[in-house]
Each structure stands twice: as structure tokens, then as C-alpha cells.
CSV table of C-alpha atoms and ligand atoms in Angstrom, one decimal:
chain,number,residue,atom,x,y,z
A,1,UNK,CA,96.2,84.8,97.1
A,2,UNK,CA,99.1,83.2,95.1
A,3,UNK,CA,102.2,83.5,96.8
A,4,UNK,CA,105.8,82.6,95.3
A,5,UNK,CA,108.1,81.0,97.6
A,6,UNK,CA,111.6,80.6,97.5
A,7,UNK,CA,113.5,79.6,100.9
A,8,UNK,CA,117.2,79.5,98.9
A,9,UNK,CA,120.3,78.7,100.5
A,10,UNK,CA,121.9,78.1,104.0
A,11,UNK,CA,119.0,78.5,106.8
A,12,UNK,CA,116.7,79.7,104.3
A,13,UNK,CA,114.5,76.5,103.9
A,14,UNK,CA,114.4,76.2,108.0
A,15,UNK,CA,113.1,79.7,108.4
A,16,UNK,CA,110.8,79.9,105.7
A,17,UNK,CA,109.6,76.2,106.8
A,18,UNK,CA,108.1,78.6,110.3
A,19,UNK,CA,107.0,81.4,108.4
A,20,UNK,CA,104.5,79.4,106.1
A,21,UNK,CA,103.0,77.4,108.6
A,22,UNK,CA,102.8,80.8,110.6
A,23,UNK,CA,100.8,81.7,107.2
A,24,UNK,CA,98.5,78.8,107.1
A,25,UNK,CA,97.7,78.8,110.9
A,26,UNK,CA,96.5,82.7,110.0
A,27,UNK,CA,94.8,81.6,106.7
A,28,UNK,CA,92.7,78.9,108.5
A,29,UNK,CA,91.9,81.5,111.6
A,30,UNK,CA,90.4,84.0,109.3
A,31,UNK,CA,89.3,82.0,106.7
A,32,UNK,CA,91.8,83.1,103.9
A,33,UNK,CA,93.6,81.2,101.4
A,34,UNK,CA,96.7,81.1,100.6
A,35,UNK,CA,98.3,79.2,98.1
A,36,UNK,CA,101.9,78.3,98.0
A,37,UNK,CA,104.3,77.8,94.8
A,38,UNK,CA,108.0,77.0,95.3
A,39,UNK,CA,110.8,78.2,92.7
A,40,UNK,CA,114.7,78.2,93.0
A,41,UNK,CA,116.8,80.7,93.4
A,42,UNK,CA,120.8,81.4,94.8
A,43,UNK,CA,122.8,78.6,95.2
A,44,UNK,CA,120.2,75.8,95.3
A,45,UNK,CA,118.7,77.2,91.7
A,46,UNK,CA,122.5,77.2,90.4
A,47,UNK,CA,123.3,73.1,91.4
A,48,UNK,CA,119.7,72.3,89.7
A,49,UNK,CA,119.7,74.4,86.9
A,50,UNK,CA,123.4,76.0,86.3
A,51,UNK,CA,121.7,79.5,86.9
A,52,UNK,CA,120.8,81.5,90.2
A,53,UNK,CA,117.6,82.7,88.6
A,54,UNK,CA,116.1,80.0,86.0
A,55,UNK,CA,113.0,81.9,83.9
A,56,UNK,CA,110.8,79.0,85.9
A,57,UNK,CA,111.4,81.3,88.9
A,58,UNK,CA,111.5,84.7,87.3
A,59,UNK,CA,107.7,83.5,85.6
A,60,UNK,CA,106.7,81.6,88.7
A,61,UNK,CA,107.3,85.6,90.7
A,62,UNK,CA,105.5,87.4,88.1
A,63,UNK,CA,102.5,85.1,87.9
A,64,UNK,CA,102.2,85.2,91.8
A,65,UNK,CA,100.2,88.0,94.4
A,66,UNK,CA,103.5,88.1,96.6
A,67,UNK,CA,106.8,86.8,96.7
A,68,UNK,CA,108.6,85.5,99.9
A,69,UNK,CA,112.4,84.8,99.8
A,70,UNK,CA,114.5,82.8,102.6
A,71,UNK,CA,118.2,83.8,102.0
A,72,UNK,CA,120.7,83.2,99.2
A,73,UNK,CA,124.5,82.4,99.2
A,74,UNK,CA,127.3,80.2,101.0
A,75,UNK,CA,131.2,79.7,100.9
A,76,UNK,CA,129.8,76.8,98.6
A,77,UNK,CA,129.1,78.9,95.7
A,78,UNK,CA,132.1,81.3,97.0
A,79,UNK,CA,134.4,80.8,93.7
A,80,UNK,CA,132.4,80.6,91.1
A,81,UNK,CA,131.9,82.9,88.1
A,82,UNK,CA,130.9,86.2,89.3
A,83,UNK,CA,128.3,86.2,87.0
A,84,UNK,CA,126.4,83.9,88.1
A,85,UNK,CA,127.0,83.3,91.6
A,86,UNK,CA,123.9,83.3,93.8
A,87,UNK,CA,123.8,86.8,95.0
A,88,UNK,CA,123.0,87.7,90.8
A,89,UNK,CA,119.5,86.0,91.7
A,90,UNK,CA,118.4,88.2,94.2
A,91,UNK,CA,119.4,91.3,92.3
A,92,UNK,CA,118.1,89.9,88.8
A,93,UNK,CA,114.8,89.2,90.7
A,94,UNK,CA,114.7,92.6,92.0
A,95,UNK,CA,115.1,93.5,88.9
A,96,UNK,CA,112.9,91.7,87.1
A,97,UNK,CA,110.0,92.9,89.1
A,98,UNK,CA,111.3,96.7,89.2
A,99,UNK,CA,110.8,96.3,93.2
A,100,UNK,CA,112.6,100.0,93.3
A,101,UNK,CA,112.2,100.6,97.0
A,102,UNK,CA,113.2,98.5,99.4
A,103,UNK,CA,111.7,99.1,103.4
A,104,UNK,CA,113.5,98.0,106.0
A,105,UNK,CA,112.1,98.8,109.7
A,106,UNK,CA,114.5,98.6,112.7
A,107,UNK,CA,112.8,99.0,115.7
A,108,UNK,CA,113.9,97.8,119.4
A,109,UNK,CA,111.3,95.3,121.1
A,110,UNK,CA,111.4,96.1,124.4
A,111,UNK,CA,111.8,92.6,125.6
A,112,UNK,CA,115.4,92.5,123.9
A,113,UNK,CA,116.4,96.0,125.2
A,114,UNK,CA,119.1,93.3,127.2
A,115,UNK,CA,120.3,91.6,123.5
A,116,UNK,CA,121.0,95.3,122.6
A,117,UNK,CA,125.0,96.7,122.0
A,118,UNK,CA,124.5,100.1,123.1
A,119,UNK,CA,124.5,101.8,126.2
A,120,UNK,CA,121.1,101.6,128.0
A,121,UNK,CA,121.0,105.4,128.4
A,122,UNK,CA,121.2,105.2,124.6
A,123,UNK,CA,118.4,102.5,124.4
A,124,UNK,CA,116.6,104.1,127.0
A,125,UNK,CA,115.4,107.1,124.2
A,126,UNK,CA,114.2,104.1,122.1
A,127,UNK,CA,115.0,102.6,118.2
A,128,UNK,CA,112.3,103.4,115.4
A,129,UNK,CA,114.2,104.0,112.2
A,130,UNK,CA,112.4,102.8,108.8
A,131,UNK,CA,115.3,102.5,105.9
A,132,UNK,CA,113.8,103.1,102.8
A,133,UNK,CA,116.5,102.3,100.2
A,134,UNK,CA,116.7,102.5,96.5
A,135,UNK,CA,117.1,98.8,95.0
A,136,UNK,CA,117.3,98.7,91.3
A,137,UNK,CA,119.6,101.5,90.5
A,138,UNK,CA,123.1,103.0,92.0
A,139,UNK,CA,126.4,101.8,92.3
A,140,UNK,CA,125.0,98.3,92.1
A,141,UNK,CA,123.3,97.8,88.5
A,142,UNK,CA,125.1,101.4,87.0
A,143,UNK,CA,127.1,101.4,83.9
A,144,UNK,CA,129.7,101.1,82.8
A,145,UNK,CA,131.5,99.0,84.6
A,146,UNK,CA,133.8,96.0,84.7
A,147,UNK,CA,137.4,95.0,85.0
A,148,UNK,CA,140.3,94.8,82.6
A,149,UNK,CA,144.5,95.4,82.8
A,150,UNK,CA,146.4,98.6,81.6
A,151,UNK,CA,149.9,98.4,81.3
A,152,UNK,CA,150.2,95.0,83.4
A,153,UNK,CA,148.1,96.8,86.4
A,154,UNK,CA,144.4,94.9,86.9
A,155,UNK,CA,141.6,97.3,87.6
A,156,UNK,CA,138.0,97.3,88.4
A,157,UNK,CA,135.3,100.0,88.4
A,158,UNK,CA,131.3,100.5,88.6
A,159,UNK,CA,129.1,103.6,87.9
A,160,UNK,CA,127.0,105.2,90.5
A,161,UNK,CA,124.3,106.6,88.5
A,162,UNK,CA,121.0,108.0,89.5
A,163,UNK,CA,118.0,109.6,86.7
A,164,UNK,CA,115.6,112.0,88.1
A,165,UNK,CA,112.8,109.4,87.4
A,166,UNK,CA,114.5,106.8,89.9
A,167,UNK,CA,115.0,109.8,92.6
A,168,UNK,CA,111.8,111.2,92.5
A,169,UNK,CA,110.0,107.9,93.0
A,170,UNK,CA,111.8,106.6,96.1
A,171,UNK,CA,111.8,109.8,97.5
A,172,UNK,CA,107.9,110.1,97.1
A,173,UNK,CA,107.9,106.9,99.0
A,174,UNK,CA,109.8,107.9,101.8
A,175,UNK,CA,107.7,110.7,102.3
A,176,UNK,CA,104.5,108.7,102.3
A,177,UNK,CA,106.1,106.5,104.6
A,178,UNK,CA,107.5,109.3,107.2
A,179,UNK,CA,103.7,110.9,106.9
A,180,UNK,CA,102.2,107.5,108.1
A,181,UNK,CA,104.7,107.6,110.8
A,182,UNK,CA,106.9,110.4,112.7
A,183,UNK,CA,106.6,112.6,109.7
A,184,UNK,CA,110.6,113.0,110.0
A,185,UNK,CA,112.5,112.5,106.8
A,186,UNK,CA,116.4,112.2,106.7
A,187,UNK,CA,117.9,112.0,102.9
A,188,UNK,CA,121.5,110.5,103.2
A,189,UNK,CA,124.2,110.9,100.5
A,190,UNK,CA,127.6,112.3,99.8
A,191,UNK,CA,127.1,115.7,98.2
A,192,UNK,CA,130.3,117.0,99.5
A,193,UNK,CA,132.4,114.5,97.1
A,194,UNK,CA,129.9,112.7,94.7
A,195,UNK,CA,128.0,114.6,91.7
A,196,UNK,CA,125.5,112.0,91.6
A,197,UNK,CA,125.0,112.8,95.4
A,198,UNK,CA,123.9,116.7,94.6
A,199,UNK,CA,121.7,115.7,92.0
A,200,UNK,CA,120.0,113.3,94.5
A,201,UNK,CA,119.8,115.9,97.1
A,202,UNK,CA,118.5,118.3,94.6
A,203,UNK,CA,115.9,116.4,93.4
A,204,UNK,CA,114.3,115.0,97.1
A,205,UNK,CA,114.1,118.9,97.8
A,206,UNK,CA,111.8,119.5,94.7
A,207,UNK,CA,109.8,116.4,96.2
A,208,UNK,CA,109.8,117.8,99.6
A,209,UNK,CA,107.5,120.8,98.5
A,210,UNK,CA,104.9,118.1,98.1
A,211,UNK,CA,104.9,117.0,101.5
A,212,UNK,CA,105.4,120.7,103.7
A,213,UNK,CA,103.9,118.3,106.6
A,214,UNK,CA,107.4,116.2,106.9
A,215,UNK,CA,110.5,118.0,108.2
A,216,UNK,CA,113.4,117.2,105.9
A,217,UNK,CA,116.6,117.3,106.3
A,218,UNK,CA,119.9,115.5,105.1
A,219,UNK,CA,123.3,114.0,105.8
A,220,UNK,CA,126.2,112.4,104.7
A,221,UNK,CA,126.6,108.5,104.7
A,222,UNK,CA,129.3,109.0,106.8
A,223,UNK,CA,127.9,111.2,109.7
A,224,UNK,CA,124.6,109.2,109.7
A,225,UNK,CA,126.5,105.7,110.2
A,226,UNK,CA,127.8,107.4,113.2
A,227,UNK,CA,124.5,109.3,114.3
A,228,UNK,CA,122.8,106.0,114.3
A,229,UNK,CA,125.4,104.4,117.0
A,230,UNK,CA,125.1,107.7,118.5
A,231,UNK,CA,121.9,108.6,118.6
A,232,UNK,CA,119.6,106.2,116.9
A,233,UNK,CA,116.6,108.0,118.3
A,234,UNK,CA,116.9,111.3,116.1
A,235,UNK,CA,115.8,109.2,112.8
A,236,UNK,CA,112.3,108.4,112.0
A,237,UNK,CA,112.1,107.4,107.9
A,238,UNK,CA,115.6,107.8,106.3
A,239,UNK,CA,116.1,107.5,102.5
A,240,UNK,CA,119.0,106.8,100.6
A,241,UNK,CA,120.5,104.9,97.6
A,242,UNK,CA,121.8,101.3,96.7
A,243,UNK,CA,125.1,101.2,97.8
A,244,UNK,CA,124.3,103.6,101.1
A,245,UNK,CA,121.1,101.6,102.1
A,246,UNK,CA,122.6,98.0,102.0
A,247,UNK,CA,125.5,99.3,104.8
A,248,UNK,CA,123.4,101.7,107.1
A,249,UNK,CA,120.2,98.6,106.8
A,250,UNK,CA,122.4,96.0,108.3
A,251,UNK,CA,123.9,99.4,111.0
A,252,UNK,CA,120.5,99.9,112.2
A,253,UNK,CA,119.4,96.4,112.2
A,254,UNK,CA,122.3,95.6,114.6
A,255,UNK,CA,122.2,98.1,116.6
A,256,UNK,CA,118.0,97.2,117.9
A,257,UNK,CA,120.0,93.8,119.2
A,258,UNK,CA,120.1,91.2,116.6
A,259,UNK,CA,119.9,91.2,112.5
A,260,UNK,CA,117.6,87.9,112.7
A,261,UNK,CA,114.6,89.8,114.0
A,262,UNK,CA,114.2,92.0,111.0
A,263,UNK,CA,111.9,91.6,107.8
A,264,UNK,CA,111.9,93.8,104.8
A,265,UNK,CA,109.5,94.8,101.7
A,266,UNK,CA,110.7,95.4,98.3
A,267,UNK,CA,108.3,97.0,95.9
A,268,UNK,CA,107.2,98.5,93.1
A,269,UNK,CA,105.0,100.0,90.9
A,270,UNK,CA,102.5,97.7,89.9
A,271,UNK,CA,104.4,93.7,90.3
A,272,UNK,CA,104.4,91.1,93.5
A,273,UNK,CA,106.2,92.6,96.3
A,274,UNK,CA,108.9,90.4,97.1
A,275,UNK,CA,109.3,89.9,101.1
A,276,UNK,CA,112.1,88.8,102.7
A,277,UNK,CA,114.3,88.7,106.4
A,278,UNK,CA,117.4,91.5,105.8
A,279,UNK,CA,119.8,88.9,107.1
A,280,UNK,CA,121.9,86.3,105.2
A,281,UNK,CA,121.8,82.5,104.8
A,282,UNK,CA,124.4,82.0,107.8
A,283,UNK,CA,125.4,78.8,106.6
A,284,UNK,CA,127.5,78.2,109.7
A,285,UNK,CA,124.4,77.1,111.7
A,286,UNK,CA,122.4,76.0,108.5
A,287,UNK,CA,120.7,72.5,108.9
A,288,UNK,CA,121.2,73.2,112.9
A,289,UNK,CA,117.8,74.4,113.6
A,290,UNK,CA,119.3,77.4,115.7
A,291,UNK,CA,118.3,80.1,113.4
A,292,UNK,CA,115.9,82.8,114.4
A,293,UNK,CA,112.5,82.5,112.4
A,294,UNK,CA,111.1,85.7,113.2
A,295,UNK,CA,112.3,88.3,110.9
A,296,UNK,CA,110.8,85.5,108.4
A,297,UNK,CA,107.3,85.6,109.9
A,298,UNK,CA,107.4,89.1,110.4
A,299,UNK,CA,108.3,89.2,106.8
A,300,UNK,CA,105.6,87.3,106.5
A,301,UNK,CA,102.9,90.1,108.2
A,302,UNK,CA,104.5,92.9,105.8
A,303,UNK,CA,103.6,90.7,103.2
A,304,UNK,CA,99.6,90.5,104.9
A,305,UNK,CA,99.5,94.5,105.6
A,306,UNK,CA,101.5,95.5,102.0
A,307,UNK,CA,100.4,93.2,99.8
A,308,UNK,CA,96.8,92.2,100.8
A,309,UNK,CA,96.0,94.6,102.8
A,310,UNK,CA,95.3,92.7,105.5
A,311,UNK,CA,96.3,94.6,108.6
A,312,UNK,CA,94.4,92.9,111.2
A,313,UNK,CA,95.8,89.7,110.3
A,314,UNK,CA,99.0,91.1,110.4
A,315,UNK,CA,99.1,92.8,113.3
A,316,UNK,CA,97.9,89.5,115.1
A,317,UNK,CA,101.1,87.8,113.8
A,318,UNK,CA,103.1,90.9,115.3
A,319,UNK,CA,101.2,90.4,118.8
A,320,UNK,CA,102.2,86.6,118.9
A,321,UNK,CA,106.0,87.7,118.0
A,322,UNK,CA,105.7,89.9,120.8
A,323,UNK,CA,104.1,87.7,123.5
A,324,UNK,CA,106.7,85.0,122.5
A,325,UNK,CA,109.4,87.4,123.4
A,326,UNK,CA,107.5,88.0,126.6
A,327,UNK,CA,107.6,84.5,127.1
A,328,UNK,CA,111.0,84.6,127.4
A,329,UNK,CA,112.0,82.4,124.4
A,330,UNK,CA,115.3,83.2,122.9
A,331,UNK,CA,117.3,81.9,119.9
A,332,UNK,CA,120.7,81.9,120.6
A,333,UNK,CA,121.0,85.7,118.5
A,334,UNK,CA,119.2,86.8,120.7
A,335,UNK,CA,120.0,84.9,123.6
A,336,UNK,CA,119.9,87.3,127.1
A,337,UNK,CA,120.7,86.1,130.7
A,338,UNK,CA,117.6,84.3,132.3
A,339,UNK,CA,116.3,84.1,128.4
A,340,UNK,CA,115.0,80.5,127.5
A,341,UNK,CA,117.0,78.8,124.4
A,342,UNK,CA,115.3,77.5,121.9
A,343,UNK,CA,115.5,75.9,118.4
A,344,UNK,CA,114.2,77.8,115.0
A,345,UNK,CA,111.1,74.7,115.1
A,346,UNK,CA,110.9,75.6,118.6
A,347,UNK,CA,110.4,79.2,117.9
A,348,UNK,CA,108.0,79.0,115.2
A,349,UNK,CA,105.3,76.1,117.4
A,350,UNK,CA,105.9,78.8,120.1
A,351,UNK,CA,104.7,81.9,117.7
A,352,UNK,CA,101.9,79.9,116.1
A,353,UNK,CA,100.7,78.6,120.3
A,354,UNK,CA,100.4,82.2,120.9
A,355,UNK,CA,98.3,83.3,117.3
B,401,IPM,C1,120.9,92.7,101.1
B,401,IPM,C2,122.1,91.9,100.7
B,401,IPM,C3,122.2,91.8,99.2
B,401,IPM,C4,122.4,93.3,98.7
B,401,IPM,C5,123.2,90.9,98.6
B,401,IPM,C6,123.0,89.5,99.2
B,401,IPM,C7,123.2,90.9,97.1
B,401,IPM,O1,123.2,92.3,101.3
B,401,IPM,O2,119.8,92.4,100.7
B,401,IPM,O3,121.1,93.7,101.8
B,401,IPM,O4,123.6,93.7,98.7
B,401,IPM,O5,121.5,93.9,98.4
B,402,MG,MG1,122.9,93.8,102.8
């Protein structure tokens, strides 16, 4: 199994750093082998090679089983040319590998019910929301768009576009992924103002008569950011687009305690999935060895289970997570009162102790 690795910028080489030795630790357990490539990408890719995605790294992802990405970006790269500043990697490599859907699980552990920002009679009911958002269309990659000056005024715009094709294929996935679970399927858009919104909703209702087992239903971007401060527990698998995802990902993420405990799976049709932790490069504590490693391994057992289809294996990496959380072994995201500090190194010996 050929894996693609690129840790990127800010605490993106410490965490990754965990997460592969995680990897090997499993590989040697259950006799599997893993090998490793490194590429650039983000800002690291752009001092090498005056690009945030060199076509090294592009071929290095195609030629691989499974992709695993650290983070990109810092206020080093912060004003340079839009165009290739180091957030363009990321999207370009979702691009390149048409990783369309993008899955992003927020669930609560129970050990960290203390790390989380709502009310406990809120908690209490329990966080299980899976995000599945559109990645390679929207608002983000739709044309035209640009900037320019009229009559001495500067002004920007972008195109939120959706095809049927693009619709109907992360819907399907959404609904495969609320049958595996709660069988509850919330489609968020913005029908009541955007056309490309009523075209969306249209087209996940012709899906839905595919799947009569999963109860549909939908809402605007606007109520659901509030229902899921409200009343997280309502969701199960909600689907949405580019723009919409990226925002309510990062709302449900923070809401089960703390963004650094989260992992993600973009894929596609056919190419490497491309794994990765949903939060940033936080390069105020890069180099620090305080950043949490666990949304990294964790991406890490999404890879296992999505890519390799090696569940077991993954599920043992999710067990040591957990008992190191039961341990009482906190980095400082997550830190609670009677909770043990420790380092991102720290963390990672402790998860691989407990494997
Ligand atoms: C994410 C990030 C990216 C996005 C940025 C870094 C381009 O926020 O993965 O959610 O907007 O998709
Ligand atoms: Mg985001």
C-alpha cells in the first residue's frame, strides 16, 4: 500500500510525524506494509519550488493508494499572489484527483464532554453529525469570476454553480452514508434566495426516491448553523455544497469540544483518497510540540477503513484514541480541569503504548 504524504505547513510536519508512526506500529502488528512517499505542497512547496502544488506532487498523489495531508498555510505566505498562495495547493490537489465529496464526522467522545462549549443538558442528548460536503465545485472553483474597476469603483465576484451530474453524485453519497448510519438525511442550501440552491434541492429529491429507507429532509444554511448550536443531536448525515460545508464543518467540529480531534476523507470516483485533519496549520504553536495529533491518526484509520478496507485495523487505532482519552491525557485544545497536559510527541507514544 503506497501512501502519499504531505505534512505542509505550520504544525503539519509535527502531527503527521505521530500519525505515521501510529501507521507503522499498525503495519508491523498485523503484518501490513505500508510504504511512505513525501511530496510538497502549501507554503513549504512554494519556498522550494515557487508553486504550492509542483506536478512532482500532483504525479507523486496519483501514483499512490492513499494520500495523507498535514495542513497548509501561515501569515508567512499571507501577501503573496492570490494565485498561488498555499491554500491553491489544497484545492488544485482536490482537484486534480476529482476527490468530489468530502466526509467530515463530528462526534463528541465522551471523555471530552468537559472540553465541550455547550450546555451539558445540550451535550447530554449527544453529537453524531457526519458532514458530507461537495469539494470540487460551488462558489469555490465556479466561473466566472474575478476582480476588476468600473468607473474608479474595485469589485470582485465568483459564480456559485452546480450541474446535475455534481448534485446527483454527492447526494448518492450522502445517502449511502446516512443508510450505514442513522438513516437521517438533512440537505442544506438557500432555496429561498439562490437559484442554484432550488436546483440543488430539486435534484437530491429525485435521488431520494432511491433510498425510501432514509428520511429526508432540508434547510437553509442559515437555520442549520443555528440548529447545530441548538440542537446538535437532531442531525445524523447532512449534505451540502462547497461554500456551505467549509463553514457548518468547522460549526460542528467546534461545537464536539475542540477542532484538533477531527479527521476527514475526501474522495472520489475511482483516484487515492486524500485524508486529512479538518483543522488548520496553527502556526502560532508550530514547532512547539503542543499540537493535538489525533485528528491526524484518526485521519489516519479513515484512511485504513476507506481506502484499504481495513476496518479491524482501524477500529484498533480508534480504541487506543479512546483509551488515551481515558487516560486522562490532554493537549492543551483540549485541556479540562484534572486533565493531564501533554506534548503532540507525548500524545502520539501515549496512542501507539495503548495499540
Ligand atoms: C478546509 C479549509 C480549506 C477550504 C482552505 C484551507 C482552502 O478551510 O479544508 O475546510 O476552504 O476548503
Ligand atoms: Mg474550512
Amino acid at each position: 500500500m503506497k501512501i502519499c504524504v504531505m505534512p505542509g505547513d505550520g504544525i503539519g510536519p509535527e502531527i503527521v510525524a505521530q500519525g505515521l508512526k501510529v501507521l507503522e506500529v499498525v503495519g508491523e502488528k498485523f503484518g501490513h506494509k505500508f510504504e511512505v512517499e513525501e511530496a510538497l505542497i502549501g507554503g513549504v512547496a512554494i519556498d522550494e519550488k515557487g508553486v504550492p502544488l509542483p506536478d512532482e506532487t500532483v504525479k507523486a498523489c496519483k501514483s499512490a493508494d492513499a494520500v495523507l495531508l498535514g495542513a497548509v498555510g501561515g501569515p508567512k505566505w499571507d501577501n503573496i499572489d492570490p494565485a498561488i498562495r498555499p491554500e491553491r495547493g489544497l484545492l488544485g490537489i482536490r482537484k486534480e484527483l476529482a476527490l468530489f465529496a468530502n466526509l467530515r464526522p463530528a462526534a463528541l467522545f465522551p471523555q471530552l464532554k468537559d472540553a465541550c462549549f455547550l450546555r451539558p443538558d445540550i451535550v447530554e442528548k449527544g453529537i453524531d453529525v457526519m458532514v458530507v460536503r461537495e469539494l470540487t465545485g460551488g462558489i469555490y472553483f465556479g466561473e466566472p469570476k474575478g476582480e476588476g474597476e468600473e468607473n474608479g469603483e474595485r469589485y470582485g465576484y465568483n459564480t456559485m454553480i452546480y450541474r446535475e451530474s455534481e448534485i446527483r453524485r454527492i447526494a448518492k453519497i450522502a445517502f449511502e452514508a446516512a443508510r450505514k448510519r442513522n438513516k437521517r438525511l438533512c440537505s442544506v442550501d438557500k432555496a429561498n434566495v439562490l437559484d442554484v440552491s432550488r436546483v440543488w434541492r430539486e435534484i437530491v429529491i429525485e435521488v431520494s426516491k432511491d433510498y425510501p429507507d432514509v428520511e429526508l429532509n432540508h434547510m437553509y444554511v442559515d437555520n442549520a448553523a443555528m440548529q447545530l448550536v441548538r440542537d446538535p443531536s437532531q442531525f445524523d448525515v447532512i449534505v451540502t455544497g462547497n461554500l456551505f460545508g467549509d463553514i457548518l464543518s468547522d460549526e460542528a467540529a467546534v461545537i464536539t469540544g475542540s477542532i484538533g480531534m477531527l479527521p476527514s476523507a475526501s474522495v472520489g470516483a475511482s483516484n487515492p483518497g486524500l485524508f486529512e485533519p479538518i483543522h488548520g496549520s496553527a502556526p502560532d504553536i508550530a514547532g512547539e510540540d503542543k499540537a493535538n495529533p489525533l485528528a491526524t491518526i484518526l485521519s489516519i484509520a479513515m484512511m485504513l477503513r476507506y481506502s484499504f478496507d481495513l476496518d479491524k485495523e482501524a477500529s484498533y487505532i480508534e480504541s487506543a484514541v479512546e483509551k488515551t482519552l481515558s487516560a486522562g491525557l490532554r493537549t492543551g485544545d483540549i485541556m479540562d480541569e484534572g486533565g493531564n497536559l501533554v506534548g503532540c510527541k507525548a500524545m502520539g507514544e501515549a496512542v501507539i503504548k495503548n495499540l
